């Protein structure tokens, strides 16, 4: 196999190479939530993807070392929230290890199936977890959409080059 050379020298596959390549990939920002025995949990995800229209399904990935993983590993339902560019601080809160994610600065309510639903997001869904697929140090979660709302306000929040930002016209 021949690898085309570009402006730099090709490097062998590694976690660092993967991270450096994906820093150049702009991704939408979502927060995944669930109800645990000790209360609500959640995390910021940029791995959200549409999987199927019929039935409506999506996927996201989560690291098995995440503090949220034990709840996602056994829970039946999750909330999926697409964040707006006005919600950078919320994205940072749910991305930060050890943060009080559902503290006073986070507006939320208990939604269908007991799933925490964040207020003020452009769109949200409540989903039933279908399966969890091992993928290295992560799991890919496939979930079927049960209900949701896409009528919220705001332009999408993006993650690129290690920072949260918005679209430019």
PDB file of C-alpha atoms in Angstrom:
ATOM      1  CA  UNK A   1       0.000   0.000   0.000  1.00  0.00           C
ATOM      2  CA  UNK A   2       1.297   3.443  -0.896  1.00  0.00           C
ATOM      3  CA  UNK A   3       0.503   6.420   1.289  1.00  0.00           C
ATOM      4  CA  UNK A   4       0.380   9.752  -0.487  1.00  0.00           C
ATOM      5  CA  UNK A   5       2.703  12.232   1.109  1.00  0.00           C
ATOM      6  CA  UNK A   6       1.372  15.622   1.971  1.00  0.00           C
ATOM      7  CA  UNK A   7       2.875  18.672   3.568  1.00  0.00           C
ATOM      8  CA  UNK A   8       4.041  16.643   6.582  1.00  0.00           C
ATOM      9  CA  UNK A   9       5.390  13.220   7.320  1.00  0.00           C
ATOM     10  CA  UNK A  10       2.891  10.440   7.979  1.00  0.00           C
ATOM     11  CA  UNK A  11       2.904   9.083  11.522  1.00  0.00           C
ATOM     12  CA  UNK A  12       1.902   5.613  12.690  1.00  0.00           C
ATOM     13  CA  UNK A  13      -1.509   5.181  14.282  1.00  0.00           C
ATOM     14  CA  UNK A  14      -1.682   6.170  17.947  1.00  0.00           C
ATOM     15  CA  UNK A  15      -4.114   7.772  20.375  1.00  0.00           C
ATOM     16  CA  UNK A  16      -2.264  11.075  19.882  1.00  0.00           C
ATOM     17  CA  UNK A  17      -2.608  10.902  16.086  1.00  0.00           C
ATOM     18  CA  UNK A  18      -6.332  10.183  16.343  1.00  0.00           C
ATOM     19  CA  UNK A  19      -6.857  13.078  18.767  1.00  0.00           C
ATOM     20  CA  UNK A  20      -4.847  15.492  16.610  1.00  0.00           C
ATOM     21  CA  UNK A  21      -6.795  14.554  13.467  1.00  0.00           C
ATOM     22  CA  UNK A  22     -10.185  14.867  15.175  1.00  0.00           C
ATOM     23  CA  UNK A  23      -9.281  18.284  16.615  1.00  0.00           C
ATOM     24  CA  UNK A  24      -9.604  19.430  12.998  1.00  0.00           C
ATOM     25  CA  UNK A  25     -13.093  17.911  12.686  1.00  0.00           C
ATOM     26  CA  UNK A  26     -15.881  20.272  13.728  1.00  0.00           C
ATOM     27  CA  UNK A  27     -18.633  18.436  15.570  1.00  0.00           C
ATOM     28  CA  UNK A  28     -21.967  19.358  17.052  1.00  0.00           C
ATOM     29  CA  UNK A  29     -22.189  19.268  20.829  1.00  0.00           C
ATOM     30  CA  UNK A  30     -24.722  17.210  22.758  1.00  0.00           C
ATOM     31  CA  UNK A  31     -25.271  16.412  26.406  1.00  0.00           C
ATOM     32  CA  UNK A  32     -26.401  12.896  27.255  1.00  0.00           C
ATOM     33  CA  UNK A  33     -28.287  12.470  30.545  1.00  0.00           C
ATOM     34  CA  UNK A  34     -29.686   9.560  32.520  1.00  0.00           C
ATOM     35  CA  UNK A  35     -31.249   8.849  35.894  1.00  0.00           C
ATOM     36  CA  UNK A  36     -29.022   6.954  38.289  1.00  0.00           C
ATOM     37  CA  UNK A  37     -29.834   5.485  41.695  1.00  0.00           C
ATOM     38  CA  UNK A  38     -28.015   8.396  43.338  1.00  0.00           C
ATOM     39  CA  UNK A  39     -29.519  11.041  41.068  1.00  0.00           C
ATOM     40  CA  UNK A  40     -29.064  12.413  37.568  1.00  0.00           C
ATOM     41  CA  UNK A  41     -25.856  11.950  35.576  1.00  0.00           C
ATOM     42  CA  UNK A  42     -24.679  13.340  32.275  1.00  0.00           C
ATOM     43  CA  UNK A  43     -21.750  14.091  29.999  1.00  0.00           C
ATOM     44  CA  UNK A  44     -20.849  16.186  26.965  1.00  0.00           C
ATOM     45  CA  UNK A  45     -20.623  14.218  23.712  1.00  0.00           C
ATOM     46  CA  UNK A  46     -19.455  15.090  20.217  1.00  0.00           C
ATOM     47  CA  UNK A  47     -19.968  11.553  18.929  1.00  0.00           C
ATOM     48  CA  UNK A  48     -23.717  11.802  18.352  1.00  0.00           C
ATOM     49  CA  UNK A  49     -24.900  10.351  15.039  1.00  0.00           C
ATOM     50  CA  UNK A  50     -28.180   9.542  13.347  1.00  0.00           C
ATOM     51  CA  UNK A  51     -28.351   5.800  12.635  1.00  0.00           C
ATOM     52  CA  UNK A  52     -31.797   5.004  11.247  1.00  0.00           C
ATOM     53  CA  UNK A  53     -34.945   6.889  10.270  1.00  0.00           C
ATOM     54  CA  UNK A  54     -37.248   3.872  10.568  1.00  0.00           C
ATOM     55  CA  UNK A  55     -37.195   3.125  13.402  1.00  0.00           C
ATOM     56  CA  UNK A  56     -35.659   6.433  14.525  1.00  0.00           C
ATOM     57  CA  UNK A  57     -32.318   5.525  16.111  1.00  0.00           C
ATOM     58  CA  UNK A  58     -29.127   7.311  17.073  1.00  0.00           C
ATOM     59  CA  UNK A  59     -25.742   6.460  18.502  1.00  0.00           C
ATOM     60  CA  UNK A  60     -23.165   8.031  20.773  1.00  0.00           C
ATOM     61  CA  UNK A  61     -19.998   6.781  22.393  1.00  0.00           C
ATOM     62  CA  UNK A  62     -18.894   6.930  25.997  1.00  0.00           C
ATOM     63  CA  UNK A  63     -15.602   6.024  27.645  1.00  0.00           C
ATOM     64  CA  UNK A  64     -15.772   3.128  30.077  1.00  0.00           C
ATOM     65  CA  UNK A  65     -13.695   5.199  32.510  1.00  0.00           C
ATOM     66  CA  UNK A  66     -16.333   7.946  32.582  1.00  0.00           C
ATOM     67  CA  UNK A  67     -18.135   8.542  35.881  1.00  0.00           C
ATOM     68  CA  UNK A  68     -21.382   8.386  33.869  1.00  0.00           C
ATOM     69  CA  UNK A  69     -20.638   4.989  32.307  1.00  0.00           C
ATOM     70  CA  UNK A  70     -21.954   2.796  35.187  1.00  0.00           C
ATOM     71  CA  UNK A  71     -25.418   4.394  34.834  1.00  0.00           C
ATOM     72  CA  UNK A  72     -25.410   4.251  31.011  1.00  0.00           C
ATOM     73  CA  UNK A  73     -24.151   0.638  31.187  1.00  0.00           C
ATOM     74  CA  UNK A  74     -27.270  -0.525  33.001  1.00  0.00           C
ATOM     75  CA  UNK A  75     -29.890   2.158  32.352  1.00  0.00           C
ATOM     76  CA  UNK A  76     -32.812   1.717  29.991  1.00  0.00           C
ATOM     77  CA  UNK A  77     -33.336   5.350  28.938  1.00  0.00           C
ATOM     78  CA  UNK A  78     -31.214   8.401  28.096  1.00  0.00           C
ATOM     79  CA  UNK A  79     -31.837  12.021  27.278  1.00  0.00           C
ATOM     80  CA  UNK A  80     -30.059  13.504  24.267  1.00  0.00           C
ATOM     81  CA  UNK A  81     -29.781  17.298  24.127  1.00  0.00           C
ATOM     82  CA  UNK A  82     -28.395  19.331  21.227  1.00  0.00           C
ATOM     83  CA  UNK A  83     -26.762  22.443  22.644  1.00  0.00           C
ATOM     84  CA  UNK A  84     -26.939  25.954  21.245  1.00  0.00           C
ATOM     85  CA  UNK A  85     -23.973  28.287  20.867  1.00  0.00           C
ATOM     86  CA  UNK A  86     -25.306  30.219  23.890  1.00  0.00           C
ATOM     87  CA  UNK A  87     -24.624  27.120  26.044  1.00  0.00           C
ATOM     88  CA  UNK A  88     -20.820  26.929  26.045  1.00  0.00           C
ATOM     89  CA  UNK A  89     -20.702  27.063  29.823  1.00  0.00           C
ATOM     90  CA  UNK A  90     -23.208  24.200  30.083  1.00  0.00           C
ATOM     91  CA  UNK A  91     -21.098  22.115  27.674  1.00  0.00           C
ATOM     92  CA  UNK A  92     -17.988  22.825  29.747  1.00  0.00           C
ATOM     93  CA  UNK A  93     -19.776  21.889  32.978  1.00  0.00           C
ATOM     94  CA  UNK A  94     -20.856  18.506  31.599  1.00  0.00           C
ATOM     95  CA  UNK A  95     -17.376  17.916  30.116  1.00  0.00           C
ATOM     96  CA  UNK A  96     -15.485  18.689  33.340  1.00  0.00           C
ATOM     97  CA  UNK A  97     -14.645  15.746  35.576  1.00  0.00           C
ATOM     98  CA  UNK A  98     -15.923  16.206  39.118  1.00  0.00           C
ATOM     99  CA  UNK A  99     -18.220  19.136  38.229  1.00  0.00           C
ATOM    100  CA  UNK A 100     -21.625  19.546  39.896  1.00  0.00           C
ATOM    101  CA  UNK A 101     -23.408  18.985  36.599  1.00  0.00           C
ATOM    102  CA  UNK A 102     -26.934  19.271  37.989  1.00  0.00           C
ATOM    103  CA  UNK A 103     -26.189  22.057  40.469  1.00  0.00           C
ATOM    104  CA  UNK A 104     -27.987  25.403  40.727  1.00  0.00           C
ATOM    105  CA  UNK A 105     -26.495  26.725  37.466  1.00  0.00           C
ATOM    106  CA  UNK A 106     -28.091  23.914  35.416  1.00  0.00           C
ATOM    107  CA  UNK A 107     -31.770  24.375  34.549  1.00  0.00           C
ATOM    108  CA  UNK A 108     -33.436  20.987  34.130  1.00  0.00           C
ATOM    109  CA  UNK A 109     -36.533  18.990  34.960  1.00  0.00           C
ATOM    110  CA  UNK A 110     -37.476  15.347  35.258  1.00  0.00           C
ATOM    111  CA  UNK A 111     -38.834  14.261  31.903  1.00  0.00           C
ATOM    112  CA  UNK A 112     -40.443  11.137  30.481  1.00  0.00           C
ATOM    113  CA  UNK A 113     -39.117   7.836  31.865  1.00  0.00           C
ATOM    114  CA  UNK A 114     -37.494   9.833  34.696  1.00  0.00           C
ATOM    115  CA  UNK A 115     -34.808  11.121  32.324  1.00  0.00           C
ATOM    116  CA  UNK A 116     -33.313  14.520  33.203  1.00  0.00           C
ATOM    117  CA  UNK A 117     -34.271  17.008  30.454  1.00  0.00           C
ATOM    118  CA  UNK A 118     -32.201  20.180  30.137  1.00  0.00           C
ATOM    119  CA  UNK A 119     -34.035  23.484  29.694  1.00  0.00           C
ATOM    120  CA  UNK A 120     -33.237  26.005  26.970  1.00  0.00           C
ATOM    121  CA  UNK A 121     -31.715  23.612  24.433  1.00  0.00           C
ATOM    122  CA  UNK A 122     -32.523  23.865  20.706  1.00  0.00           C
ATOM    123  CA  UNK A 123     -33.612  20.196  20.621  1.00  0.00           C
ATOM    124  CA  UNK A 124     -33.899  17.161  22.893  1.00  0.00           C
ATOM    125  CA  UNK A 125     -34.985  13.535  22.739  1.00  0.00           C
ATOM    126  CA  UNK A 126     -35.701  10.746  25.189  1.00  0.00           C
ATOM    127  CA  UNK A 127     -34.446   7.401  23.926  1.00  0.00           C
ATOM    128  CA  UNK A 128     -34.551   3.755  24.919  1.00  0.00           C
ATOM    129  CA  UNK A 129     -31.148   2.069  24.936  1.00  0.00           C
ATOM    130  CA  UNK A 130     -31.130  -0.827  22.456  1.00  0.00           C
ATOM    131  CA  UNK A 131     -27.568  -2.108  22.835  1.00  0.00           C
ATOM    132  CA  UNK A 132     -24.029  -1.204  23.845  1.00  0.00           C
ATOM    133  CA  UNK A 133     -21.218  -2.246  21.501  1.00  0.00           C
ATOM    134  CA  UNK A 134     -17.628  -2.587  22.791  1.00  0.00           C
ATOM    135  CA  UNK A 135     -15.193  -0.362  20.875  1.00  0.00           C
ATOM    136  CA  UNK A 136     -11.750  -0.188  22.497  1.00  0.00           C
ATOM    137  CA  UNK A 137     -11.900   1.877  25.686  1.00  0.00           C
ATOM    138  CA  UNK A 138     -15.398   3.109  24.752  1.00  0.00           C
ATOM    139  CA  UNK A 139     -18.843   1.710  24.173  1.00  0.00           C
ATOM    140  CA  UNK A 140     -21.060   2.725  21.271  1.00  0.00           C
ATOM    141  CA  UNK A 141     -24.598   3.085  22.545  1.00  0.00           C
ATOM    142  CA  UNK A 142     -27.465   2.551  20.087  1.00  0.00           C
ATOM    143  CA  UNK A 143     -30.750   4.046  21.217  1.00  0.00           C
ATOM    144  CA  UNK A 144     -34.235   4.291  19.750  1.00  0.00           C
ATOM    145  CA  UNK A 145     -35.897   7.699  19.914  1.00  0.00           C
ATOM    146  CA  UNK A 146     -39.186   7.643  21.850  1.00  0.00           C
ATOM    147  CA  UNK A 147     -40.075  11.346  21.811  1.00  0.00           C
ATOM    148  CA  UNK A 148     -38.528  14.775  21.704  1.00  0.00           C
ATOM    149  CA  UNK A 149     -38.813  18.419  20.764  1.00  0.00           C
ATOM    150  CA  UNK A 150     -36.882  20.337  18.084  1.00  0.00           C
ATOM    151  CA  UNK A 151     -38.546  23.727  18.531  1.00  0.00           C
ATOM    152  CA  UNK A 152     -35.995  25.343  20.851  1.00  0.00           C
ATOM    153  CA  UNK A 153     -34.125  28.508  19.961  1.00  0.00           C
ATOM    154  CA  UNK A 154     -30.507  29.008  19.029  1.00  0.00           C
ATOM    155  CA  UNK A 155     -27.826  28.149  16.552  1.00  0.00           C
ATOM    156  CA  UNK A 156     -25.810  24.957  17.140  1.00  0.00           C
ATOM    157  CA  UNK A 157     -22.800  24.805  19.424  1.00  0.00           C
ATOM    158  CA  UNK A 158     -19.726  23.293  17.747  1.00  0.00           C
ATOM    159  CA  UNK A 159     -16.513  21.776  19.071  1.00  0.00           C
ATOM    160  CA  UNK A 160     -13.354  22.374  17.041  1.00  0.00           C
ATOM    161  CA  UNK A 161      -9.624  22.622  17.844  1.00  0.00           C
ATOM    162  CA  UNK A 162     -10.334  21.917  21.513  1.00  0.00           C
ATOM    163  CA  UNK A 163     -12.786  24.827  21.879  1.00  0.00           C
ATOM    164  CA  UNK A 164     -16.511  25.396  21.813  1.00  0.00           C
ATOM    165  CA  UNK A 165     -17.738  27.859  19.178  1.00  0.00           C
ATOM    166  CA  UNK A 166     -20.518  28.712  16.771  1.00  0.00           C
ATOM    167  CA  UNK A 167     -21.176  28.908  13.071  1.00  0.00           C
ATOM    168  CA  UNK A 168     -20.021  31.886  11.050  1.00  0.00           C
ATOM    169  CA  UNK A 169     -22.102  33.199   8.182  1.00  0.00           C
TER     170      UNK A 169
END
